CSV table of C-alpha atoms in Angstrom, one decimal:
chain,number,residue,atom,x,y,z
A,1425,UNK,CA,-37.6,64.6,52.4
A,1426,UNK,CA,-40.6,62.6,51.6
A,1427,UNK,CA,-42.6,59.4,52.3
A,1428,UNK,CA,-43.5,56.5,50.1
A,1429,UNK,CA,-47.0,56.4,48.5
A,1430,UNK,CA,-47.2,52.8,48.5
A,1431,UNK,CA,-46.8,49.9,51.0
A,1432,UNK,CA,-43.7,48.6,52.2
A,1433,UNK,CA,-42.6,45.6,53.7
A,1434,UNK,CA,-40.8,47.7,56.1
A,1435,UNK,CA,-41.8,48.0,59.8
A,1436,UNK,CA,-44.1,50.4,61.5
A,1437,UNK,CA,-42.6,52.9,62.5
A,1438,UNK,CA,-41.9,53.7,66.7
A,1439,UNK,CA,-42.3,57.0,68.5
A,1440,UNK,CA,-39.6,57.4,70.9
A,1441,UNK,CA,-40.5,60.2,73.7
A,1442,UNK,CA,-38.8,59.1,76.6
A,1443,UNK,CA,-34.5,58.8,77.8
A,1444,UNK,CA,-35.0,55.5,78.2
A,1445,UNK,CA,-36.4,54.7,74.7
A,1446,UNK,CA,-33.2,56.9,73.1
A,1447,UNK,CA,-30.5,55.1,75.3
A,1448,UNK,CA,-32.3,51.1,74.2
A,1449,UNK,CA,-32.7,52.4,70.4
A,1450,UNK,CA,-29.1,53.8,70.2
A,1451,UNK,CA,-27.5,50.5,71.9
A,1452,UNK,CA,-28.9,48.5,69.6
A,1453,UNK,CA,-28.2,50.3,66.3
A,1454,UNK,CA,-24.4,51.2,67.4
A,1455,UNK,CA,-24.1,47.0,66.8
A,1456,UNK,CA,-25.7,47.7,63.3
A,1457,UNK,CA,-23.4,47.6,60.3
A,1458,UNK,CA,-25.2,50.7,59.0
A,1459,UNK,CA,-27.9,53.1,60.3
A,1460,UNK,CA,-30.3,55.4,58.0
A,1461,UNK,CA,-30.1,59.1,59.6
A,1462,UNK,CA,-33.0,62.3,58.9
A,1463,UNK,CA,-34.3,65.0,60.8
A,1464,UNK,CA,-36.4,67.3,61.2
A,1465,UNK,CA,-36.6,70.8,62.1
A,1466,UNK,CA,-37.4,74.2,62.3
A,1467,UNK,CA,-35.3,77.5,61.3
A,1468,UNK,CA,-37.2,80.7,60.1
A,1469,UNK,CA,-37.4,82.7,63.1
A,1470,UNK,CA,-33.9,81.5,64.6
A,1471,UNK,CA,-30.2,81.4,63.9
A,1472,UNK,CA,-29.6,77.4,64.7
A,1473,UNK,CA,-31.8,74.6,63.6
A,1474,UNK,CA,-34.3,73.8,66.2
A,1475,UNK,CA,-34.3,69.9,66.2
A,1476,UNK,CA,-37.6,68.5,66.6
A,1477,UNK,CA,-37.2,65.3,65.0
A,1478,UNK,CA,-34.6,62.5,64.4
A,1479,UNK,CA,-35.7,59.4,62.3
A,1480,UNK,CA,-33.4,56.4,62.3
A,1481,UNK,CA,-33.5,53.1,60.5
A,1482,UNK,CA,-31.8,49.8,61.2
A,1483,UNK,CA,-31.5,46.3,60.0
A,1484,UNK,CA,-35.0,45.9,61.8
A,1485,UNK,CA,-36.1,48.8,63.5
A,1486,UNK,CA,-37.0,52.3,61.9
A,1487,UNK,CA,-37.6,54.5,64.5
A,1488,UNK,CA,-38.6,58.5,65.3
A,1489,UNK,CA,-37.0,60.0,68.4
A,1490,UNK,CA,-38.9,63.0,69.7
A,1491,UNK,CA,-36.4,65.7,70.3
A,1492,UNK,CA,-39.1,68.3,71.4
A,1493,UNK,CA,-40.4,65.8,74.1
A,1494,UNK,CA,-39.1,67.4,77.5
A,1495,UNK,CA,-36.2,66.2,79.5
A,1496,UNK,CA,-35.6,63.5,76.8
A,1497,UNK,CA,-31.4,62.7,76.7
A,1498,UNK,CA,-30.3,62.9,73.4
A,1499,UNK,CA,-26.6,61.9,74.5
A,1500,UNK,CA,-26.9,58.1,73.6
A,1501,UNK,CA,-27.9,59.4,70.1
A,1502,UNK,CA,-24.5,61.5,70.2
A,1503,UNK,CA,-23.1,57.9,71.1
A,1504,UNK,CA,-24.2,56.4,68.1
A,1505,UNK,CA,-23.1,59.3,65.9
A,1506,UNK,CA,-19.4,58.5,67.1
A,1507,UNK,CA,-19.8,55.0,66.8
A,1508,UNK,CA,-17.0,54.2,64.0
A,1509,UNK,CA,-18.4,50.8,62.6
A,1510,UNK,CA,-21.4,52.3,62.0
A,1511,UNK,CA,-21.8,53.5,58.7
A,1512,UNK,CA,-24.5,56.7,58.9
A,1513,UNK,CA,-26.3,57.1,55.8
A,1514,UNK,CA,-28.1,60.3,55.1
A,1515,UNK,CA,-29.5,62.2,51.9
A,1516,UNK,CA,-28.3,65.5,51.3
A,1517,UNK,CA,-26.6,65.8,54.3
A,1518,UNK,CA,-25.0,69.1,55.3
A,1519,UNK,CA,-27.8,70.2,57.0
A,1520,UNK,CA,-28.4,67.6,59.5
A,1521,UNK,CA,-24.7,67.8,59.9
A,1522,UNK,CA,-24.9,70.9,60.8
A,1523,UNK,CA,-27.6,70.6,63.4
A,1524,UNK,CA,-25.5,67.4,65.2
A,1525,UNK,CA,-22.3,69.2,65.0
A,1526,UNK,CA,-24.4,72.2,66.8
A,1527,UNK,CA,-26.4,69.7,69.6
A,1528,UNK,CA,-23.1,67.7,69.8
A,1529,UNK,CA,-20.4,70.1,69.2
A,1530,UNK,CA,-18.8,67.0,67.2
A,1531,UNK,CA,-19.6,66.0,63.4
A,1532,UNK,CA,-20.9,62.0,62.8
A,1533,UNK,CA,-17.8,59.8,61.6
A,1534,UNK,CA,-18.3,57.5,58.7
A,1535,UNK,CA,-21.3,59.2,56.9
A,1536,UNK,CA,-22.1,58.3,53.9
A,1537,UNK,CA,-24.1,60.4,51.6
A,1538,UNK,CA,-26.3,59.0,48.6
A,1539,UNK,CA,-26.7,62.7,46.8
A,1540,UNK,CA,-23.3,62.4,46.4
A,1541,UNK,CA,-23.1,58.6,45.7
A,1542,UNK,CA,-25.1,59.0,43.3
A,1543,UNK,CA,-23.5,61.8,41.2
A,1544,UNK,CA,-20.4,59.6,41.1
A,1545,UNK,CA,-22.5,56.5,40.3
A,1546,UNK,CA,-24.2,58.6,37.0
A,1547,UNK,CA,-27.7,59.8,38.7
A,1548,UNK,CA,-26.7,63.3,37.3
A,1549,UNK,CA,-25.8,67.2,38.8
A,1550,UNK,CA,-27.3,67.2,43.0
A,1551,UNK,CA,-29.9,64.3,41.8
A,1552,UNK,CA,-33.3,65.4,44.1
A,1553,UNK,CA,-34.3,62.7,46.6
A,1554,UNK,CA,-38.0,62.2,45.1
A,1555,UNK,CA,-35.9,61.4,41.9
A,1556,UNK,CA,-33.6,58.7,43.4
A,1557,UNK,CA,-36.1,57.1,45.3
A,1558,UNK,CA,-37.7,56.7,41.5
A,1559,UNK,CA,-35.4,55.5,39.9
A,1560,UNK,CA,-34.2,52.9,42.3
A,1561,UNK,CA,-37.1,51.6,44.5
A,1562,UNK,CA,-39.5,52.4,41.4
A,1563,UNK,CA,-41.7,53.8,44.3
A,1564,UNK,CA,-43.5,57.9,43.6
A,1565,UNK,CA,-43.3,60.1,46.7
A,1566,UNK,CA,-46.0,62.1,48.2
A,1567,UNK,CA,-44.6,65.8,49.1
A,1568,UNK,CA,-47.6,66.9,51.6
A,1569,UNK,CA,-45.7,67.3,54.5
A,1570,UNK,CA,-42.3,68.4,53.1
A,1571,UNK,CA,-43.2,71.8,54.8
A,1572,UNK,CA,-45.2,70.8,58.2
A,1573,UNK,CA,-44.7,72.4,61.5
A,1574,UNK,CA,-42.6,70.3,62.9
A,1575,UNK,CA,-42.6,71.7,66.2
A,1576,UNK,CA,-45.9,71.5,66.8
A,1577,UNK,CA,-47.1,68.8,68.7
A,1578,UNK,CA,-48.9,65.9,68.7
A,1579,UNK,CA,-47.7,64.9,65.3
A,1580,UNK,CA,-50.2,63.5,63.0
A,1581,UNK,CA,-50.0,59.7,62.1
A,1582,UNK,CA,-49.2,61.5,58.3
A,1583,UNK,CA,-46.5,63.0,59.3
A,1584,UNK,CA,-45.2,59.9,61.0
A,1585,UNK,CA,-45.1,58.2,58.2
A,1586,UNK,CA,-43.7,60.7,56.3
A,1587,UNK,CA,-40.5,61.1,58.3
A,1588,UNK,CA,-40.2,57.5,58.7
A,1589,UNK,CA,-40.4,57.2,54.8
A,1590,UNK,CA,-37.3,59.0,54.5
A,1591,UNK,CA,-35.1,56.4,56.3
A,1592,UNK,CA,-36.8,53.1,55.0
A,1593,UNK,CA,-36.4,54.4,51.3
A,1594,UNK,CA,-32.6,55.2,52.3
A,1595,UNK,CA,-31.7,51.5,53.2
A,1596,UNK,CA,-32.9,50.1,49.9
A,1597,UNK,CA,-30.8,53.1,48.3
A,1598,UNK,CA,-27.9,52.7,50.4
A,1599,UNK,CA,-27.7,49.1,49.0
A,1600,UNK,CA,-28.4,49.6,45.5
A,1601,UNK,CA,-25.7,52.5,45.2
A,1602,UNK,CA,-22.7,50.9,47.3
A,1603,UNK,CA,-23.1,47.5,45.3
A,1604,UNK,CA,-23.0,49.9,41.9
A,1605,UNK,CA,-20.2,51.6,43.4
A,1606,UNK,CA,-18.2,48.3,44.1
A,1607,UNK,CA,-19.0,47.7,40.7
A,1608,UNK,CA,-18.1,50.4,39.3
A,1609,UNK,CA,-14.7,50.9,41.2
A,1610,UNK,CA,-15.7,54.3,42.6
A,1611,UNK,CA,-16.8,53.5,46.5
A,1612,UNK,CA,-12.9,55.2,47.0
A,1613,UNK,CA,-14.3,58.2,44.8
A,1614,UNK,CA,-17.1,58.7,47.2
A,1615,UNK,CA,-14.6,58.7,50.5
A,1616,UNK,CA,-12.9,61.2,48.8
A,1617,UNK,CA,-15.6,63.4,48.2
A,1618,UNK,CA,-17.0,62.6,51.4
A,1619,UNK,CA,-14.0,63.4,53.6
A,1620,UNK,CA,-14.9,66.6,53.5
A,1621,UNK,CA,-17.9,66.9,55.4
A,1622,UNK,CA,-15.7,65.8,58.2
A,1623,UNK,CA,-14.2,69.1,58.3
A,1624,UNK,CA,-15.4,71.2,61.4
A,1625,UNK,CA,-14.6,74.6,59.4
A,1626,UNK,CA,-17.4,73.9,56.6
A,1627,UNK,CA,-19.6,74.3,59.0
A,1628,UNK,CA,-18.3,77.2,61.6
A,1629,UNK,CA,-16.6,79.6,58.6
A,1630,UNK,CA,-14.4,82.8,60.0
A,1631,UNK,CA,-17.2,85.0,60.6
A,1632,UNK,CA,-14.0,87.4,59.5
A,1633,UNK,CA,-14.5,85.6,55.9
A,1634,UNK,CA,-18.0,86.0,55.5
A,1635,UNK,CA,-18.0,89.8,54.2
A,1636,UNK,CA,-16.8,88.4,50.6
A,1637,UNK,CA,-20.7,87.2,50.4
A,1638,UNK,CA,-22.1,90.4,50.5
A,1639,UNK,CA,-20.3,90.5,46.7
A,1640,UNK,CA,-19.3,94.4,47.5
A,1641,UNK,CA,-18.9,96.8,44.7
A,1642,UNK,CA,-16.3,98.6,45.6
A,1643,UNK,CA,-12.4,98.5,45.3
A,1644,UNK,CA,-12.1,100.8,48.5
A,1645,UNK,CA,-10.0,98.9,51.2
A,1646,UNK,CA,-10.8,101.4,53.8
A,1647,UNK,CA,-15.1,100.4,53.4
A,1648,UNK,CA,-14.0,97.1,52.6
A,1649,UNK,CA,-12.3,96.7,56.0
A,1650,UNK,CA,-15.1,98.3,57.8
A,1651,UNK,CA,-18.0,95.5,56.2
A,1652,UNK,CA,-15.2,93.1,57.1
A,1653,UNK,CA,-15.8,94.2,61.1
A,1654,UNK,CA,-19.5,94.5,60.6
A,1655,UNK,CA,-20.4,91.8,58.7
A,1656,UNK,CA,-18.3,89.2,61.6
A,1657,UNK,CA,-20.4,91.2,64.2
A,1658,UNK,CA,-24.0,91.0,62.7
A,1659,UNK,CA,-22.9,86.7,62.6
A,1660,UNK,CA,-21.8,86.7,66.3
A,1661,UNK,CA,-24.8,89.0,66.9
A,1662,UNK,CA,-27.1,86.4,65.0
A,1663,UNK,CA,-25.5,83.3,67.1
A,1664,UNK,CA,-25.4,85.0,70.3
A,1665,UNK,CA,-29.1,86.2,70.2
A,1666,UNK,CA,-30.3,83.4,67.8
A,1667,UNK,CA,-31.9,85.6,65.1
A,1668,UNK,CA,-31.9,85.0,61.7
A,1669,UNK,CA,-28.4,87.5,60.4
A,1670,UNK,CA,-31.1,89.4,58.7
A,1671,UNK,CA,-33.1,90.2,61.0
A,1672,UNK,CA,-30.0,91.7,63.2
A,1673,UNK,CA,-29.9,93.9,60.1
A,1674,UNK,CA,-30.5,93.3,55.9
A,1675,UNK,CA,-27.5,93.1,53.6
A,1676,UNK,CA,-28.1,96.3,52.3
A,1677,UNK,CA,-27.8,98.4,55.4
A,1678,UNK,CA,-25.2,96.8,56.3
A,1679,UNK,CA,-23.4,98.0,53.1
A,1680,UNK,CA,-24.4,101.1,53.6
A,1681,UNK,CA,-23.0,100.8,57.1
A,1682,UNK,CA,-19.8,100.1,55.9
A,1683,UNK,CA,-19.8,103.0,53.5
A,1684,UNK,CA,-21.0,105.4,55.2
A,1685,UNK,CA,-18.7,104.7,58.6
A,1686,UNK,CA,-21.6,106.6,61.2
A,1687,UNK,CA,-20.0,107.0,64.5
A,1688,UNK,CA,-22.7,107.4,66.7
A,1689,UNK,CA,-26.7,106.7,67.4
A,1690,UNK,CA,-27.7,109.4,65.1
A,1691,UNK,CA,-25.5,108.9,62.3
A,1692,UNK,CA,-26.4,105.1,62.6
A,1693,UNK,CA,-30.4,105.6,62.5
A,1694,UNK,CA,-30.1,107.6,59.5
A,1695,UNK,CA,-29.3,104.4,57.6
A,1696,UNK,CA,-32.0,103.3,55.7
A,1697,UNK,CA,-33.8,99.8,56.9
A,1698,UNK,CA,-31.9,101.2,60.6
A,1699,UNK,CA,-34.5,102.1,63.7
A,1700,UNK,CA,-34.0,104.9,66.1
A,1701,UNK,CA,-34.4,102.0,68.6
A,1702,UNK,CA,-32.0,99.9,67.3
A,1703,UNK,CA,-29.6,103.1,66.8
A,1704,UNK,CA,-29.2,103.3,71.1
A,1705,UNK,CA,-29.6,99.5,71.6
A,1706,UNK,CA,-26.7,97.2,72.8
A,1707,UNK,CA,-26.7,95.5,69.3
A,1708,UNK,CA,-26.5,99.1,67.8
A,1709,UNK,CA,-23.6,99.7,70.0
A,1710,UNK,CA,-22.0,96.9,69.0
A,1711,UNK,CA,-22.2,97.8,65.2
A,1712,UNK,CA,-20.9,100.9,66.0
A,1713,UNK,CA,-17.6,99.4,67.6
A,1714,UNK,CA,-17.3,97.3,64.9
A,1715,UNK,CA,-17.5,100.1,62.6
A,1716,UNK,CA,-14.8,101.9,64.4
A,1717,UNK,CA,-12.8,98.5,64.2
A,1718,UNK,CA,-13.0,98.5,60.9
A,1719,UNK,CA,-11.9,101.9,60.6
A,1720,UNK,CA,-8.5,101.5,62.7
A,1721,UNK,CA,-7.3,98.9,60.8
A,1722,UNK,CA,-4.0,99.0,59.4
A,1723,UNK,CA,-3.6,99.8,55.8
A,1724,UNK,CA,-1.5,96.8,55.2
A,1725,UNK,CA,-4.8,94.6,57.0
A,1726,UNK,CA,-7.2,95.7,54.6
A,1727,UNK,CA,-8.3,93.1,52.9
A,1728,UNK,CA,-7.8,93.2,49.2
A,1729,UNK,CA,-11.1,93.8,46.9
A,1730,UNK,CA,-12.3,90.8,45.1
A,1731,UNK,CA,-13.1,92.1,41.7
A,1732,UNK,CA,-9.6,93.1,41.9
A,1733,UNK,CA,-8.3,89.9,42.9
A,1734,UNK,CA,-10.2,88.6,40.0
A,1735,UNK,CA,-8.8,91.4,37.5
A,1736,UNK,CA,-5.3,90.8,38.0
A,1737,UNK,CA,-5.3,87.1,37.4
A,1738,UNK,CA,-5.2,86.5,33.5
A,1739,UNK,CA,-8.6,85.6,32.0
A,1740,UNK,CA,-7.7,82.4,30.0
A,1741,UNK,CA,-8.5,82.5,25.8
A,1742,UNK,CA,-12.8,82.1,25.6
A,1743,UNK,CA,-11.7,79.5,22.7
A,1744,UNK,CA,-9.4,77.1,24.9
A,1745,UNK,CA,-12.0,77.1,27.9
A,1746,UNK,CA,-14.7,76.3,25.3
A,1747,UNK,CA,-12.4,73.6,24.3
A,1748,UNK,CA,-12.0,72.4,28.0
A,1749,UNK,CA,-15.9,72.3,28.7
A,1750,UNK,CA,-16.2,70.2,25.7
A,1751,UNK,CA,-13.5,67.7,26.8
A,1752,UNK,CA,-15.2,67.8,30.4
A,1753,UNK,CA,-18.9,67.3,29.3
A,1754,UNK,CA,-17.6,64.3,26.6
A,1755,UNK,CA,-15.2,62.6,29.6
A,1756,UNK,CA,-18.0,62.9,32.1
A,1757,UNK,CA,-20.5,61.5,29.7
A,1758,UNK,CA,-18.4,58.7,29.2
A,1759,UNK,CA,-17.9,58.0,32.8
A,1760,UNK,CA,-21.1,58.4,34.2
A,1761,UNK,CA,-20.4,61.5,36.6
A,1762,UNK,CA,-21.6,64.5,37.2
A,1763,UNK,CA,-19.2,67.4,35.4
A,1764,UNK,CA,-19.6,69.9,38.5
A,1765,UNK,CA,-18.3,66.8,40.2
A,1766,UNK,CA,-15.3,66.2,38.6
A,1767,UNK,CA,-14.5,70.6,37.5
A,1768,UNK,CA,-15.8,73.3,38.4
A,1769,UNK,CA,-16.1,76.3,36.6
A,1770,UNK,CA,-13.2,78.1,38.0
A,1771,UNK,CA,-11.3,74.9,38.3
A,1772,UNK,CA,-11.6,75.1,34.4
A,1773,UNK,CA,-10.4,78.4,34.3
A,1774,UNK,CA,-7.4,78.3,36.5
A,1775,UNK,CA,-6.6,74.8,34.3
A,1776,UNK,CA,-6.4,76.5,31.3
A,1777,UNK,CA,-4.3,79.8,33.2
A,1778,UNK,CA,-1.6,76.8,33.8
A,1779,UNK,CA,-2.5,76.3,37.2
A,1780,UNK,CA,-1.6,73.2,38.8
A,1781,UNK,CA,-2.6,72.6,42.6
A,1782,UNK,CA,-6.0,72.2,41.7
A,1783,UNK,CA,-7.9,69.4,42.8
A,1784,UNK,CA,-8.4,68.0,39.3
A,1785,UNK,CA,-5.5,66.7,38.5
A,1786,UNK,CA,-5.3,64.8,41.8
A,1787,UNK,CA,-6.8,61.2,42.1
A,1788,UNK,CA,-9.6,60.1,40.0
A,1789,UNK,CA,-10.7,63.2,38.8
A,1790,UNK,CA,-7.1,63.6,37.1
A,1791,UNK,CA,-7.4,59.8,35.9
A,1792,UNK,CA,-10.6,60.8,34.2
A,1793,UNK,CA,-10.0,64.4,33.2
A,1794,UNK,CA,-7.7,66.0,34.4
A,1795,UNK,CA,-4.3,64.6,33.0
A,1796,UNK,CA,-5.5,64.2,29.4
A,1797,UNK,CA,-6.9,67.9,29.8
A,1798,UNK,CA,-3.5,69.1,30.4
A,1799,UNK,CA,-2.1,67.2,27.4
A,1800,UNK,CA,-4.9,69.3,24.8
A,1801,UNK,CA,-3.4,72.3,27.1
A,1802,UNK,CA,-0.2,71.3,25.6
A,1803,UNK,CA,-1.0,70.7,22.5
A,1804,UNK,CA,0.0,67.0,22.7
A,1805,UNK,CA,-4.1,66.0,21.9
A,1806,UNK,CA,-6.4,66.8,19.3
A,1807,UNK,CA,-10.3,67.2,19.3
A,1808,UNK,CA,-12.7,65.9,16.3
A,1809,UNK,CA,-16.0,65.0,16.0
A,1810,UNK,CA,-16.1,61.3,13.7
A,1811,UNK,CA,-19.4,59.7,13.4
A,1812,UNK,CA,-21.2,61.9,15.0
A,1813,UNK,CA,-18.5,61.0,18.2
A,1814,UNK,CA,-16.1,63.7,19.8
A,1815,UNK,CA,-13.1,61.9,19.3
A,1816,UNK,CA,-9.5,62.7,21.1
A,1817,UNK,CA,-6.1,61.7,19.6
A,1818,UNK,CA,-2.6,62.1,20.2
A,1819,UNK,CA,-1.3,64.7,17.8
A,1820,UNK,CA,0.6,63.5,14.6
């Protein structure tokens, strides 16, 4: 994130290195009615997030536990990330998410997450952090550090204060946005949107799923349930051995695995972007039985190709989905929200095919959108523009 350019009233920051420090720290936030959460860490040559640094901030303390330091127990941190009465506040916060749910192999409860606060309190579409910390501690933010080595040690007092920044600006935020909320009436919008980064699966997809990314171009089930196999293999491959999936091997070999089916180390190293070496390696014989997976499967468990999927379901009238985006951007307006909040794109499209188990028309969205959007579907509502005001009527 970033760290404040001016001086705060807040408290120095403390270097925790030792078990000890972790297991006092954690005790005394777990007591805390809230706790600001950041890390750092470290990712381009490995699959998993290295961890090097977690910055916490309390009532009174704001404090930077050194995950690199050796031996150091992390386990009362894992504590405090369970704690149920402690509200966790983070920015943004899949990724540390991710990384805890890794360390811990359990997700934080009770997060709370200010990007999204603040797209349902009106800050606008994935609002940046240097942009919230503007415009509600008035405070700029100095981005020197945002890409440091944070593995490398000792840390500089600069970069101290720069991850301690993050969590000091976050309690002032954390404030400002929950008592705007409450005002507002939307703190139950946020839990809502929020509930889902509960979900263990958002995190650890079906490796089996993950071929669908690699947007194929082809409506052959046959290659299709080949890239299926190989595509889950390359991400075990890349968890097992921790390697960035693309180093294991790029995207586009790896279609060109999956079309051209080789079935042994020859056949394989003629891929392009595919080594002789890694032809007769174990990783290349795993590809290979993956490959032969794919090949085996059942015609009736070939997956089905996406741009056919897409095809076959009726493409709503470019006039009625223009109408829908207008209703969306005027409600949203209105309300303060971010649209990709409330719709997305192919939420707006299924709407206007008739589609109904969608998650806007369920809760507030629908309250805000989603029920009078139906009612223009059905002709029941008019659109027009009076006084330079989109205005929406019941029809006569």
């Amino acid at each position: 994130m970033a760290a404040m350019s001016k001086k705060s009233d807040f408290p120095a920051p403390v270097l925790i290195t030792t078990s000890a420090g972790v297991a006092s720290l954690c005790e005394k936030l777990r007591r805390e009615p809230f706790v600001t959460v950041d890390t750092e860490f470290v990712r381009e040559k490995t699959y998993w997030p290295r961890l090097c640094l977690v910055q916490l901030g309390g009532m009174e303390d704001v404090a930077l536990i050194d995950a690199c330091a050796p031996g150091i127990d992390l386990s009362p941190l894992a504590a405090l990330l369970a704690e149920p009465d402690c509200v966790k506040v983070f920015h943004a916060a899949r990724q540390d998410l991710e990384i805890f749910l890794h360390l811990f192999d359990t997700l934080p409860v009770n997060v709370f997450d200010t990007q999204v606060a603040a797209m349902v309190a009106g800050f606008g579409e994935q609002v940046g952090y240097d942009s919230l910390v503007s415009a509600m501690t008035g405070q700029a933010i100095d981005k020197s550090h945002r890409f440091s080595d944070w593995a490398a040690r000792p840390l500089s007092k600069a970069q101290i204060a720069y991850a301690s920044a993050d969590v000091t600006h976050l309690r002032v935020i954390y404030g400002k946005l929950t008592r705007q909320l409450e005002e507002q009436g939307r703190l139950s919008w946020v839990k809502d949107e929020l509930a889902a980064l509960g979900e263990v699966s958002l995190f650890r997809p079906d490796p089996r799923g993950l071929w669908v990314k690699l947007k194929p171009r082809t409506n052959n089930r046959k290659v299709l349930a080949v890239l299926r196999e190989v595509a889950a293999w390359r991400e075990e491959a890349a968890q097992q051995e921790d390697m960035p999936r693309q180093r294991i091997i790029r995207d586009e070999s790896l279609m060109e695995v999956a079309v051209a089916r080789p079935h042994d180390a020859g056949s394989l190293a003629r891929i392009r972007g595919v080594t002789g070496d890694f032809s007769r390696s174990e990783l290349g014989r795993g590809l290979l039985a993956a490959v032969q997976r794919g090949e085996q499967c059942p015609e009736n468990e070939r997956p089905e190709p996406p741009a056919r999927r897409r095809m076959e379901r009726p493409k709503a009238p470019s006039g009625v989905l223009a109408l829908l985006k207008v209703l969306l951007t005027a409600r949203s307006e209105e309300g303060r929200v971010a649209a990709r909040l409330v719709a997305s794109s192919d939420e707006l499209e299924r709407l206007a095919q008739g589609e109904t188990d969608l998650p806007v028309l369920r809760g507030w969205r629908a309250e805000l959108f989603g029920q009078e959007a139906q009612a223009l579907l059905r002709g029941e509502k008019v659109l027009f523009v009076s006084g330079g005001q989109l205005q929406v009527v019941d029809r006569s």
